[in-house]
Coordinates of C-alpha atoms in Angstrom, one line a residue:
M1 CA 140.1 51.9 60.5
P2 CA 141.2 49.4 63.1
R3 CA 138.9 46.5 63.7
V4 CA 138.3 44.3 66.9
D5 CA 140.6 41.5 66.3
K6 CA 140.5 39.6 69.7
I7 CA 138.6 39.5 73.0
E8 CA 139.7 37.8 76.2
F9 CA 137.4 37.4 79.1
A10 CA 137.8 36.1 82.7
R11 CA 136.7 36.6 86.3
L12 CA 139.3 37.7 88.6
T13 CA 139.3 37.4 92.3
G14 CA 140.0 39.7 95.3
E15 CA 138.8 40.7 98.6
R16 CA 137.8 43.6 101.0
P17 CA 139.9 44.5 104.0
R18 CA 137.3 42.8 106.2
P19 CA 134.0 40.8 105.6
A20 CA 130.9 42.9 105.0
G21 CA 127.9 42.0 107.1
A22 CA 124.2 42.2 106.5
N23 CA 121.9 45.0 105.4
A24 CA 118.2 45.5 106.0
R25 CA 117.1 42.9 103.4
L26 CA 120.1 40.6 102.9
G27 CA 122.4 38.4 105.0
P28 CA 126.3 38.9 105.1
H29 CA 127.8 40.1 102.0
G30 CA 131.3 38.4 102.7
Q31 CA 134.8 39.4 102.0
A32 CA 135.3 38.2 98.4
V33 CA 134.9 40.1 95.1
S34 CA 135.0 38.6 91.6
P35 CA 134.8 41.1 88.8
P36 CA 134.3 40.0 85.3
V37 CA 136.7 41.7 82.9
A38 CA 137.5 41.8 79.3
L39 CA 140.6 42.8 77.2
I40 CA 139.8 43.9 73.8
T41 CA 142.5 44.2 71.1
L42 CA 142.3 45.8 67.8
D43 CA 144.2 44.8 64.7
D44 CA 146.5 47.6 65.0
G45 CA 147.6 46.3 68.5
S46 CA 145.9 48.8 70.8
T47 CA 144.0 47.4 73.8
G48 CA 141.2 48.3 76.2
F49 CA 140.5 46.6 79.6
G50 CA 137.4 46.8 81.6
W51 CA 134.5 45.4 83.5
A52 CA 132.2 43.4 81.3
R53 CA 129.4 41.0 82.1
V54 CA 129.3 39.1 78.8
I55 CA 129.2 35.6 77.3
E56 CA 131.3 34.2 74.4
A57 CA 128.5 34.8 72.0
D58 CA 128.5 38.4 72.7
A59 CA 132.2 38.5 71.9
R60 CA 131.5 36.8 68.6
E61 CA 129.1 39.6 67.5
V62 CA 131.7 42.4 68.0
I63 CA 134.7 40.6 66.4
G64 CA 135.6 42.3 63.1
I65 CA 133.8 45.5 63.6
D66 CA 135.4 48.8 62.9
F67 CA 136.3 50.5 66.3
D68 CA 134.8 53.8 65.3
A69 CA 131.5 52.1 64.4
L70 CA 131.1 51.1 68.0
F71 CA 130.6 54.8 68.9
D72 CA 127.8 57.1 68.0
P73 CA 129.3 59.9 65.9
E74 CA 126.9 62.5 67.2
S75 CA 126.8 61.7 70.9
R76 CA 130.3 60.3 70.9
L77 CA 129.1 57.6 73.4
V78 CA 129.3 53.9 72.9
R79 CA 126.2 52.8 71.0
P80 CA 123.5 51.2 73.1
E81 CA 123.8 47.8 71.4
W82 CA 127.6 47.6 72.3
R83 CA 127.4 48.8 75.9
A84 CA 128.2 45.2 77.4
W85 CA 131.7 46.3 76.5
D86 CA 131.4 49.9 77.4
F87 CA 134.1 50.2 80.1
A88 CA 136.7 48.5 77.9
L89 CA 135.8 50.5 74.9
W90 CA 136.2 53.7 76.9
D91 CA 139.5 52.6 78.2
L92 CA 140.6 51.8 74.6
A93 CA 139.4 55.1 73.2
A94 CA 141.2 57.1 75.7
K95 CA 144.5 55.2 75.4
R96 CA 144.3 55.7 71.6
A97 CA 143.8 59.5 72.3
A98 CA 146.7 59.3 75.0
K99 CA 144.3 60.9 77.5
P100 CA 142.6 59.8 80.6
V101 CA 138.9 59.0 80.2
C102 CA 137.9 61.9 82.3
A103 CA 139.5 64.2 79.8
L104 CA 137.5 62.8 77.0
V105 CA 134.1 63.2 78.6
A106 CA 134.5 66.4 80.5
P107 CA 132.8 69.4 78.7
S108 CA 135.7 71.7 79.7
P109 CA 139.4 71.1 80.5
V110 CA 139.8 69.0 83.7
A111 CA 141.9 70.4 86.6
R112 CA 145.1 68.6 87.3
P113 CA 145.2 66.6 89.4
L114 CA 141.5 65.7 89.4
C115 CA 140.3 65.2 92.9
V116 CA 136.7 63.9 93.3
P117 CA 134.9 63.7 96.7
C118 CA 134.2 60.1 97.7
Y119 CA 132.8 58.2 100.6
D120 CA 133.5 55.0 102.5
T121 CA 130.5 52.6 101.9
S122 CA 131.8 49.7 104.2
L123 CA 129.6 50.2 107.3
Y124 CA 127.3 47.1 107.4
F125 CA 125.6 45.2 110.1
D126 CA 128.7 43.7 111.4
D127 CA 127.3 43.9 115.1
L128 CA 124.3 41.7 115.0
H129 CA 126.1 39.1 117.3
I130 CA 126.6 41.8 120.1
G131 CA 123.9 42.3 122.7
S132 CA 125.0 45.7 123.9
D133 CA 124.0 48.7 121.8
E134 CA 127.1 50.6 123.2
Q135 CA 129.5 47.9 122.2
A136 CA 127.8 47.4 118.8
A137 CA 128.1 51.1 118.1
D138 CA 131.7 51.1 119.3
L139 CA 132.5 48.4 116.8
I140 CA 131.0 50.2 113.8
G141 CA 132.7 53.5 115.1
A142 CA 136.0 51.6 115.1
Q143 CA 135.4 50.5 111.5
A144 CA 134.7 54.2 110.6
A145 CA 138.0 55.1 112.2
E146 CA 139.7 52.6 109.8
G147 CA 138.2 54.5 107.0
V148 CA 139.5 57.8 108.3
D149 CA 143.0 56.2 108.4
R150 CA 142.5 55.4 104.7
G151 CA 141.7 59.0 104.0
H152 CA 138.0 59.2 104.1
T153 CA 136.0 61.9 105.6
A154 CA 132.5 60.8 104.5
F155 CA 130.6 57.6 105.4
K156 CA 127.5 55.8 104.5
I157 CA 126.0 53.7 107.2
K158 CA 123.6 50.8 106.7
I159 CA 120.4 51.1 108.8
G160 CA 117.2 49.2 109.1
R161 CA 118.2 46.5 111.6
G162 CA 114.7 46.2 112.7
A163 CA 113.4 45.3 109.3
M164 CA 114.5 41.6 109.5
H165 CA 117.6 41.1 111.8
M166 CA 116.4 42.5 115.0
E167 CA 113.2 43.3 116.8
L168 CA 111.8 46.5 115.5
D169 CA 112.4 49.0 118.4
A170 CA 115.7 47.3 119.3
G171 CA 116.9 47.6 115.8
M172 CA 115.9 51.3 115.6
R173 CA 117.7 52.0 118.8
R174 CA 120.8 50.2 117.5
D175 CA 120.7 52.2 114.2
V176 CA 120.5 55.5 116.2
S177 CA 123.4 54.5 118.4
V178 CA 125.6 53.6 115.5
V179 CA 124.9 56.8 113.6
H180 CA 126.0 58.9 116.7
A181 CA 129.1 56.6 117.2
V182 CA 130.3 57.2 113.6
R183 CA 129.7 60.9 114.0
R184 CA 131.9 60.9 117.1
V185 CA 134.7 59.6 114.8
V186 CA 134.0 61.7 111.8
S187 CA 134.8 65.4 111.8
P188 CA 131.9 67.8 112.3
T189 CA 132.0 68.7 108.6
G190 CA 132.4 65.2 107.4
R191 CA 129.3 63.9 105.5
I192 CA 127.3 61.0 107.0
M193 CA 124.7 59.2 104.9
V194 CA 122.4 56.4 105.9
D195 CA 121.0 53.6 103.7
A196 CA 118.0 51.7 104.7
N197 CA 117.7 49.3 101.8
N198 CA 114.0 49.9 101.8
G199 CA 113.7 48.7 105.4
L200 CA 111.7 51.7 106.7
N201 CA 108.2 53.3 106.3
H202 CA 107.3 56.9 106.7
N203 CA 106.9 56.8 110.5
L204 CA 110.2 54.9 110.9
A205 CA 112.1 57.4 108.5
C206 CA 110.8 60.2 110.5
R207 CA 111.9 58.6 113.8
I208 CA 115.5 58.0 112.5
L209 CA 115.8 61.5 111.2
A210 CA 114.6 63.0 114.5
E211 CA 116.7 60.9 116.7
T212 CA 119.9 61.5 114.6
A213 CA 119.2 65.2 113.9
E214 CA 122.3 66.1 115.9
A215 CA 124.4 64.0 113.6
N216 CA 123.4 66.1 110.7
L217 CA 122.8 63.4 108.1
Y218 CA 123.7 64.4 104.5
W219 CA 121.2 62.1 102.9
L220 CA 118.7 59.3 103.6
E221 CA 119.0 56.5 101.0
E222 CA 116.3 54.0 99.9
A223 CA 114.1 54.7 103.0
F224 CA 111.3 52.6 101.5
H225 CA 110.2 51.4 98.1
E226 CA 109.8 54.5 95.8
D227 CA 106.5 56.1 96.4
P228 CA 106.0 59.8 95.5
V229 CA 103.1 60.2 98.0
V230 CA 105.0 58.9 100.8
Y231 CA 108.1 60.9 99.9
Q232 CA 106.2 64.0 99.7
A233 CA 104.7 63.4 103.1
L234 CA 108.3 62.7 104.4
R235 CA 109.4 66.0 102.7
L236 CA 106.6 67.9 104.4
W237 CA 107.6 66.4 107.8
M238 CA 111.2 67.3 107.2
R239 CA 110.4 71.0 106.4
E240 CA 108.2 71.1 109.5
N241 CA 110.9 69.9 111.6
A242 CA 113.8 71.9 110.0
I243 CA 115.7 68.8 108.8
A244 CA 117.7 69.5 105.7
T245 CA 118.8 66.0 104.9
F246 CA 118.6 65.0 101.2
I247 CA 116.5 62.2 100.0
A248 CA 118.3 59.7 97.8
D249 CA 117.0 56.7 95.7
G250 CA 117.1 54.8 92.4
E251 CA 119.8 52.2 93.1
G252 CA 117.9 49.1 92.5
L253 CA 114.8 48.2 90.6
A254 CA 113.7 51.8 90.5
S255 CA 110.3 52.9 89.2
P256 CA 110.4 54.2 85.5
S257 CA 108.8 57.3 87.0
I258 CA 111.5 58.0 89.5
E259 CA 113.1 60.7 87.4
A260 CA 109.9 62.6 87.0
W261 CA 109.4 62.3 90.8
A262 CA 112.8 63.7 91.3
A263 CA 112.2 66.6 89.0
D264 CA 109.0 67.3 91.0
G265 CA 111.1 67.6 94.2
A266 CA 110.3 64.3 95.9
I267 CA 113.8 63.0 95.6
D268 CA 117.0 65.0 95.7
V269 CA 119.7 62.5 94.5
L270 CA 119.4 59.7 91.9
Q271 CA 121.6 56.6 92.2
Y272 CA 121.3 54.3 89.3
D273 CA 123.9 51.6 89.4
L274 CA 127.1 52.6 87.5
R275 CA 127.8 49.1 86.0
G276 CA 124.2 48.4 85.2
R277 CA 123.6 51.8 83.5
T278 CA 127.2 51.6 82.0
F279 CA 129.6 54.6 81.7
S280 CA 127.9 55.8 78.5
G281 CA 124.4 55.4 80.0
W282 CA 125.4 57.5 83.0
I283 CA 126.7 60.2 80.9
E284 CA 123.2 60.4 79.3
C285 CA 121.5 60.2 82.7
G286 CA 123.8 62.9 84.1
A287 CA 122.9 65.3 81.4
R288 CA 119.2 64.8 82.1
F289 CA 119.6 65.1 85.8
D290 CA 121.7 68.2 85.4
A291 CA 119.0 69.9 83.2
A292 CA 116.4 68.9 85.8
G293 CA 118.3 70.1 88.9
I294 CA 118.8 66.6 90.3
R295 CA 121.9 65.4 92.0
S296 CA 123.9 62.4 90.7
A297 CA 125.4 59.8 92.9
P298 CA 126.0 56.6 91.0
H299 CA 125.7 53.4 93.0
N300 CA 128.7 51.2 93.3
Y301 CA 128.9 48.2 95.5
G302 CA 130.3 44.7 94.9
D303 CA 133.0 45.6 92.4
P304 CA 136.0 47.8 93.2
L305 CA 136.7 48.7 89.6
A306 CA 133.6 51.0 89.6
N307 CA 135.4 53.0 92.2
F308 CA 137.7 54.3 89.4
Y309 CA 135.2 54.5 86.8
A310 CA 133.0 56.8 88.9
A311 CA 136.0 59.1 89.6
H312 CA 136.5 59.5 85.8
L313 CA 132.8 60.1 85.3
A314 CA 132.5 62.8 87.8
P315 CA 133.7 65.8 85.5
A316 CA 131.1 64.9 82.8
I317 CA 128.3 65.7 85.3
A318 CA 127.8 69.1 86.8
R319 CA 125.8 68.0 89.7
F320 CA 127.9 64.9 90.6
E321 CA 128.0 64.2 94.3
M322 CA 130.5 61.7 95.5
V323 CA 132.1 58.4 94.4
E324 CA 130.8 55.5 96.4
W325 CA 134.0 53.8 97.4
D326 CA 133.9 50.0 98.0
E327 CA 137.4 49.3 99.2
A328 CA 138.9 46.1 97.9
T329 CA 141.9 44.7 96.0
V330 CA 141.7 42.5 92.9
D331 CA 144.6 40.1 92.1
G332 CA 146.1 41.0 88.9
I333 CA 144.8 44.7 88.6
S334 CA 146.8 47.6 90.0
A335 CA 145.8 51.3 90.1
P336 CA 149.0 53.3 90.3
G337 CA 148.5 56.9 90.9
F338 CA 145.2 56.7 92.5
S339 CA 145.0 57.8 96.1
I340 CA 142.4 59.0 98.7
R341 CA 143.2 62.0 100.8
D342 CA 141.0 64.4 102.7
G343 CA 137.9 62.7 101.6
A344 CA 138.8 62.9 97.8
V345 CA 140.1 60.4 95.3
A346 CA 143.0 61.7 93.2
V347 CA 142.9 60.6 89.6
P348 CA 146.2 60.2 87.7
D349 CA 146.7 61.5 84.2
T350 CA 147.4 57.9 82.9
P351 CA 145.7 57.3 79.6
G352 CA 142.4 55.3 79.8
F353 CA 140.9 54.5 83.2
G354 CA 144.4 54.1 84.8
L355 CA 144.0 50.5 85.6
E356 CA 146.8 48.1 84.8
P357 CA 146.3 44.4 84.4
D358 CA 148.9 41.9 85.1
L359 CA 148.5 40.1 81.7
V360 CA 150.2 36.9 82.8
H361 CA 147.8 36.6 85.7
F362 CA 144.7 37.6 83.6
R363 CA 145.6 35.1 80.8
R364 CA 146.1 32.3 83.4
A365 CA 142.4 33.1 84.5
V366 CA 141.3 33.2 80.8
A367 CA 142.8 29.8 80.3
D368 CA 141.3 28.4 83.6
A369 CA 137.7 29.5 83.2
G370 CA 137.4 32.3 80.7
F371 CA 137.3 32.5 76.9
V372 CA 139.2 33.9 73.8
V373 CA 137.5 34.9 70.7
R374 CA 139.7 35.9 67.6
R375 CA 138.9 37.4 64.3

């Protein structure tokens, strides 16, 4: 069996099409991205490339191990102790099988081409410097139009301006104006989600849903810190007011009880972070969520590589919702064959995840500030 012979690691740099502003709890997110990536080489010359938040000591632990021993023979997932390397290992396994990752993890043959629904997640508080609600809403609407030009039909809008960055009532009015402006840009059937980053409470959540009812919101995300009592109260109010918006949560430091609350009907969509849970971990989560009738929507923000990972994950989960698409380019990584059209990302048949590193660029970054560990 081939063994892990060499690991190279570096951070690469890239940027979004425009700077990302604040959300309900944080200041501006900026334009730069800097994904940590690893290239794993086996002693037969095969390689896998992927996101990895690791240190050199982690690499020394995996050097020399049989490749097959990194995967559990029953689940066929990467063993929990090796999941720091999860994305690169899946890339390597799929390349060795001469298949795209999605074909390895799907329970049945994947349609070709695989097209997975996705949404633009770029609509932040880029309007805080503007005094007029109308002008502010026009700005965010124009940003949504940029997303439409890139092929998106679904959008997530940050709300909760009144939690920190604006006076409460003024912030709520601004949130409502922005939602309606985006709906004017998006087709009547296009999905619009809102994400409050825990910046609301029960009464404010009811207000935002009531005042945007005509916009037909698809889901309300992280309305407040998870609380099953408050969520059930919100659910009751929604039923009484004929609002069918889904409740989504679980992205951040979610309660260990959140899956039980979702199974009881308090939450419709769970959103554990894709990189934090790992690809293998999300396959496990997705199976549990499918069995419980819970929808899956892995969180992705801050690293564009996870755009592509989520698209490959989708066929493994029956109740997968959409890929959260954080548009950005990374110097030294290309993704030939991927495209977004009519609100879905088309996934090529390229073996692995379909991401191609420029090895000259990558190894320059390794030499500058990364590391190499050899057997």
